[in-house]
Amino acid sequence: MPSPTSARRPRLSVDVASRLRKMIDDGQWVAGQQLPTELKFIEMFGVSRTVIREAISALGAEGLVKPQHGRGVFVAEHLPTPPFRFGDSSIDEIDHIRQSMELRLGIETEAVALAATRRTEGELASIKQALDTVNQLNSESIGGAAEDFNFHVKIAEAAHNSYLVDFMNFLGSQSIPRVVLRLEFGAERDAFFEELIAHHVAIYDAIAAKDPVAASEAMRVHLSRGLVVNRAV
């Protein structure tokens, strides 16, 4: 079981990338300027060469830095507009869960209302299939993040709004909180998953009944419960 301290600690490469990104954003290194050497960064952050390379690679993927063979790494001449980032900041896991669940509350309570209004019989069948899969895992007190996320994506697809689907896929299964899985197997864990099954069924039933108000409320209850439980773990 991970300790509370380890749960709150971001990966080293993510933390280093975030700190380097801030230095660039703050103008410590300007466009076209060469970054310090790997050795200097190792000394600066007290991490391994691999961590530094992973952090630099992440910044390169964002277009913030450009490696030049035989010369080093340079800040990009034309810095991109800072993108929206999800799940790769230096905030700890508990804060990540709180903020991501609040974001999902704003999006998914509306998405499920649209799904209840617009869904087809075929889409309802897809939602039911996803529901059965995740509920089977939950009945065994197992939390499948990918299966849980798929249930929510199927709902977004039934809303008939491609932007909602794209945004849900952008968030990915990392938006499903897993902190509760540190609960020991036993009555407390079983009770959590029994409640989760009831939430999923309530959401599905409201969509099946084409009741957008009930669907939105069921989703709100579901996601709000996730906030409460994960604060307590």
Tab-separated table of C-alpha atoms in Angstrom:
chain	number	residue	atom	x	y	z
A	1	MET	CA	0.000	0.000	0.000
A	2	PRO	CA	1.514	3.409	-0.933
A	3	SER	CA	2.114	5.719	2.004
A	4	PRO	CA	0.271	9.073	2.187
A	5	THR	CA	3.603	10.782	1.583
A	6	SER	CA	4.360	8.842	-1.585
A	7	ALA	CA	0.833	9.466	-2.867
A	8	ARG	CA	1.435	13.193	-2.606
A	9	ARG	CA	4.813	13.149	-4.360
A	10	PRO	CA	4.837	13.730	-8.124
A	11	ARG	CA	7.185	11.755	-10.362
A	12	LEU	CA	10.644	13.321	-10.353
A	13	SER	CA	10.735	13.944	-14.101
A	14	VAL	CA	7.310	15.620	-13.960
A	15	ASP	CA	8.436	17.841	-11.099
A	16	VAL	CA	11.683	18.803	-12.861
A	17	ALA	CA	9.849	19.501	-16.133
A	18	SER	CA	7.386	21.720	-14.285
A	19	ARG	CA	10.192	23.691	-12.637
A	20	LEU	CA	12.081	24.107	-15.907
A	21	ARG	CA	8.876	25.164	-17.652
A	22	LYS	CA	8.307	27.846	-15.021
A	23	MET	CA	11.856	29.140	-15.466
A	24	ILE	CA	11.230	29.524	-19.182
A	25	ASP	CA	7.815	31.105	-18.598
A	26	ASP	CA	9.373	33.542	-16.120
A	27	GLY	CA	12.032	34.555	-18.654
A	28	GLN	CA	15.014	33.065	-16.830
A	29	TRP	CA	15.970	31.606	-20.214
A	30	VAL	CA	14.825	33.521	-23.278
A	31	ALA	CA	14.036	32.352	-26.804
A	32	GLY	CA	17.126	30.988	-28.547
A	33	GLN	CA	19.199	30.780	-25.367
A	34	GLN	CA	21.133	27.613	-24.601
A	35	LEU	CA	20.102	25.708	-21.499
A	36	PRO	CA	22.651	24.560	-18.933
A	37	THR	CA	24.260	21.168	-19.421
A	38	GLU	CA	22.798	17.921	-18.127
A	39	LEU	CA	25.508	17.865	-15.447
A	40	LYS	CA	24.504	21.323	-14.275
A	41	PHE	CA	20.856	20.282	-14.070
A	42	ILE	CA	21.807	17.129	-12.163
A	43	GLU	CA	23.581	19.298	-9.612
A	44	MET	CA	20.750	21.835	-9.564
A	45	PHE	CA	17.924	19.367	-8.947
A	46	GLY	CA	19.769	16.483	-7.281
A	47	VAL	CA	18.344	13.873	-9.656
A	48	SER	CA	19.689	11.351	-12.131
A	49	ARG	CA	20.636	11.913	-15.766
A	50	THR	CA	17.606	9.842	-16.810
A	51	VAL	CA	15.236	12.153	-14.924
A	52	ILE	CA	16.765	15.211	-16.589
A	53	ARG	CA	16.508	13.651	-20.034
A	54	GLU	CA	12.858	12.706	-19.464
A	55	ALA	CA	12.082	16.254	-18.317
A	56	ILE	CA	13.848	17.818	-21.311
A	57	SER	CA	12.078	15.388	-23.627
A	58	ALA	CA	8.720	16.458	-22.191
A	59	LEU	CA	9.543	20.120	-22.825
A	60	GLY	CA	10.698	19.235	-26.324
A	61	ALA	CA	7.374	17.529	-27.039
A	62	GLU	CA	5.646	20.766	-26.057
A	63	GLY	CA	7.843	22.772	-28.415
A	64	LEU	CA	9.490	24.742	-25.606
A	65	VAL	CA	13.044	23.555	-26.256
A	66	LYS	CA	14.992	22.336	-29.294
A	67	PRO	CA	18.020	20.032	-29.112
A	68	GLN	CA	20.831	20.815	-31.531
A	69	HIS	CA	23.121	17.894	-32.255
A	70	GLY	CA	26.583	18.454	-30.849
A	71	ARG	CA	25.686	21.822	-29.345
A	72	GLY	CA	23.124	21.246	-26.606
A	73	VAL	CA	19.523	22.165	-25.907
A	74	PHE	CA	18.117	25.619	-26.672
A	75	VAL	CA	14.917	27.438	-25.804
A	76	ALA	CA	12.720	27.482	-28.914
A	77	GLU	CA	12.954	30.631	-31.024
A	78	HIS	CA	9.174	30.871	-31.229
A	79	LEU	CA	7.616	29.739	-28.000
A	80	PRO	CA	4.162	28.177	-28.373
A	81	THR	CA	1.136	29.457	-26.520
A	82	PRO	CA	1.095	27.536	-23.237
A	83	PRO	CA	-1.277	24.566	-23.713
A	84	PHE	CA	-3.895	23.372	-21.292
A	85	ARG	CA	-2.214	20.643	-19.261
A	86	PHE	CA	-3.888	17.868	-17.313
A	87	GLY	CA	-2.254	15.492	-14.889
A	88	ASP	CA	1.350	16.535	-15.477
A	89	SER	CA	1.798	19.412	-13.050
A	90	SER	CA	3.679	19.308	-9.761
A	91	ILE	CA	0.530	19.409	-7.617
A	92	ASP	CA	0.168	16.440	-5.313
A	93	GLU	CA	-2.208	13.579	-6.035
A	94	ILE	CA	-4.896	14.658	-3.564
A	95	ASP	CA	-5.112	18.135	-5.093
A	96	HIS	CA	-5.043	16.617	-8.588
A	97	ILE	CA	-8.047	14.447	-7.700
A	98	ARG	CA	-9.975	17.355	-6.161
A	99	GLN	CA	-9.400	19.643	-9.119
A	100	SER	CA	-10.050	17.009	-11.774
A	101	MET	CA	-13.268	15.871	-10.086
A	102	GLU	CA	-14.473	19.470	-9.870
A	103	LEU	CA	-13.723	19.853	-13.571
A	104	ARG	CA	-15.624	16.682	-14.368
A	105	LEU	CA	-18.590	17.855	-12.307
A	106	GLY	CA	-18.907	20.914	-14.525
A	107	ILE	CA	-18.675	18.882	-17.730
A	108	GLU	CA	-20.286	15.532	-17.090
A	109	THR	CA	-23.445	16.705	-15.345
A	110	GLU	CA	-24.333	18.500	-18.589
A	111	ALA	CA	-23.052	15.711	-20.846
A	112	VAL	CA	-25.231	13.105	-19.159
A	113	ALA	CA	-28.296	15.373	-19.421
A	114	LEU	CA	-27.681	15.678	-23.163
A	115	ALA	CA	-27.185	11.925	-23.402
A	116	ALA	CA	-30.505	11.296	-21.684
A	117	THR	CA	-32.191	13.569	-24.233
A	118	ARG	CA	-30.367	12.491	-27.391
A	119	ARG	CA	-29.263	8.881	-26.957
A	120	THR	CA	-30.292	6.217	-29.445
A	121	GLU	CA	-31.196	2.652	-28.561
A	122	GLY	CA	-27.837	1.530	-29.926
A	123	GLU	CA	-25.988	4.034	-27.739
A	124	LEU	CA	-28.026	2.975	-24.725
A	125	ALA	CA	-26.968	-0.623	-25.401
A	126	SER	CA	-23.305	0.487	-25.541
A	127	ILE	CA	-23.675	2.318	-22.240
A	128	LYS	CA	-25.278	-0.792	-20.718
A	129	GLN	CA	-22.433	-2.978	-21.934
A	130	ALA	CA	-19.875	-0.598	-20.403
A	131	LEU	CA	-21.952	-0.500	-17.204
A	132	ASP	CA	-22.032	-4.288	-16.912
A	133	THR	CA	-18.269	-4.514	-17.410
A	134	VAL	CA	-17.332	-1.961	-14.761
A	135	ASN	CA	-19.971	-3.199	-12.318
A	136	GLN	CA	-18.636	-6.759	-12.598
A	137	LEU	CA	-15.237	-5.503	-11.473
A	138	ASN	CA	-16.779	-3.392	-8.727
A	139	SER	CA	-18.836	-6.343	-7.452
A	140	GLU	CA	-15.488	-8.019	-6.782
A	141	SER	CA	-14.236	-4.869	-5.013
A	142	ILE	CA	-11.904	-4.183	-7.932
A	143	GLY	CA	-11.645	-0.753	-9.488
A	144	GLY	CA	-10.899	-0.772	-13.200
A	145	ALA	CA	-9.970	2.780	-14.191
A	146	ALA	CA	-10.106	2.045	-17.927
A	147	GLU	CA	-13.482	0.301	-17.642
A	148	ASP	CA	-14.892	3.061	-15.427
A	149	PHE	CA	-13.655	5.709	-17.841
A	150	ASN	CA	-15.165	3.845	-20.804
A	151	PHE	CA	-18.589	4.025	-19.134
A	152	HIS	CA	-18.268	7.812	-18.919
A	153	VAL	CA	-17.004	8.096	-22.499
A	154	LYS	CA	-19.985	6.096	-23.802
A	155	ILE	CA	-22.248	8.588	-22.061
A	156	ALA	CA	-20.402	11.497	-23.683
A	157	GLU	CA	-20.766	9.829	-27.087
A	158	ALA	CA	-24.528	9.596	-26.567
A	159	ALA	CA	-24.635	13.378	-26.026
A	160	HIS	CA	-23.934	13.808	-29.760
A	161	ASN	CA	-21.339	16.509	-29.146
A	162	SER	CA	-17.926	15.710	-30.600
A	163	TYR	CA	-16.213	18.324	-28.441
A	164	LEU	CA	-17.420	16.567	-25.295
A	165	VAL	CA	-16.082	13.251	-26.543
A	166	ASP	CA	-12.751	14.788	-27.572
A	167	PHE	CA	-12.378	16.487	-24.205
A	168	MET	CA	-13.204	13.331	-22.277
A	169	ASN	CA	-10.633	11.410	-24.306
A	170	PHE	CA	-8.132	14.179	-23.637
A	171	LEU	CA	-8.674	13.788	-19.893
A	172	GLY	CA	-8.194	10.020	-20.203
A	173	SER	CA	-8.527	7.337	-17.561
A	174	GLN	CA	-6.125	9.259	-15.309
A	175	SER	CA	-9.143	11.427	-14.472
A	176	ILE	CA	-10.636	8.433	-12.616
A	177	PRO	CA	-9.387	8.682	-9.003
A	178	ARG	CA	-7.660	5.561	-7.736
A	179	VAL	CA	-6.651	6.733	-4.255
A	180	VAL	CA	-9.557	4.810	-2.741
A	181	LEU	CA	-7.945	1.579	-3.889
A	182	ARG	CA	-5.539	1.939	-0.978
A	183	LEU	CA	-8.445	0.852	1.218
A	184	GLU	CA	-7.747	-2.573	2.642
A	185	PHE	CA	-9.871	-5.446	1.350
A	186	GLY	CA	-12.764	-5.823	3.735
A	187	ALA	CA	-16.107	-4.321	4.733
A	188	GLU	CA	-15.118	-0.703	4.106
A	189	ARG	CA	-13.825	-1.430	0.631
A	190	ASP	CA	-16.840	-3.605	-0.232
A	191	ALA	CA	-19.217	-0.876	0.932
A	192	PHE	CA	-17.494	1.683	-1.265
A	193	PHE	CA	-17.860	-0.451	-4.382
A	194	GLU	CA	-21.473	-1.341	-3.572
A	195	GLU	CA	-22.228	2.374	-3.477
A	196	LEU	CA	-20.319	2.883	-6.726
A	197	ILE	CA	-22.451	0.224	-8.439
A	198	ALA	CA	-25.614	1.937	-7.197
A	199	HIS	CA	-24.375	5.265	-8.587
A	200	HIS	CA	-23.643	3.780	-12.000
A	201	VAL	CA	-27.026	2.070	-12.152
A	202	ALA	CA	-28.829	5.291	-11.191
A	203	ILE	CA	-27.048	7.149	-13.987
A	204	TYR	CA	-27.895	4.460	-16.515
A	205	ASP	CA	-31.537	4.217	-15.405
A	206	ALA	CA	-32.017	7.968	-15.838
A	207	ILE	CA	-30.499	7.859	-19.333
A	208	ALA	CA	-32.690	4.872	-20.209
A	209	ALA	CA	-35.752	6.780	-18.955
A	210	LYS	CA	-34.738	9.826	-21.023
A	211	ASP	CA	-34.836	11.950	-17.879
A	212	PRO	CA	-32.120	14.644	-18.179
A	213	VAL	CA	-32.807	16.149	-14.746
A	214	ALA	CA	-32.481	12.809	-12.961
A	215	ALA	CA	-29.433	11.903	-15.045
A	216	SER	CA	-27.663	15.150	-14.183
A	217	GLU	CA	-28.443	14.749	-10.485
A	218	ALA	CA	-27.288	11.125	-10.472
A	219	MET	CA	-23.988	12.143	-12.060
A	220	ARG	CA	-23.587	14.987	-9.580
A	221	VAL	CA	-24.117	12.632	-6.653
A	222	HIS	CA	-21.656	10.145	-8.160
A	223	LEU	CA	-18.822	12.603	-8.786
A	224	SER	CA	-19.404	14.516	-5.536
A	225	ARG	CA	-19.090	11.257	-3.617
A	226	GLY	CA	-15.758	10.680	-5.292
A	227	LEU	CA	-14.579	14.027	-3.948
A	228	VAL	CA	-15.638	13.207	-0.375
A	229	VAL	CA	-14.168	9.701	-0.315
A	230	ASN	CA	-10.808	10.653	-1.772
A	231	ARG	CA	-10.402	13.560	0.632
A	232	ALA	CA	-10.837	11.132	3.495
A	233	VAL	CA	-8.375	8.481	2.279
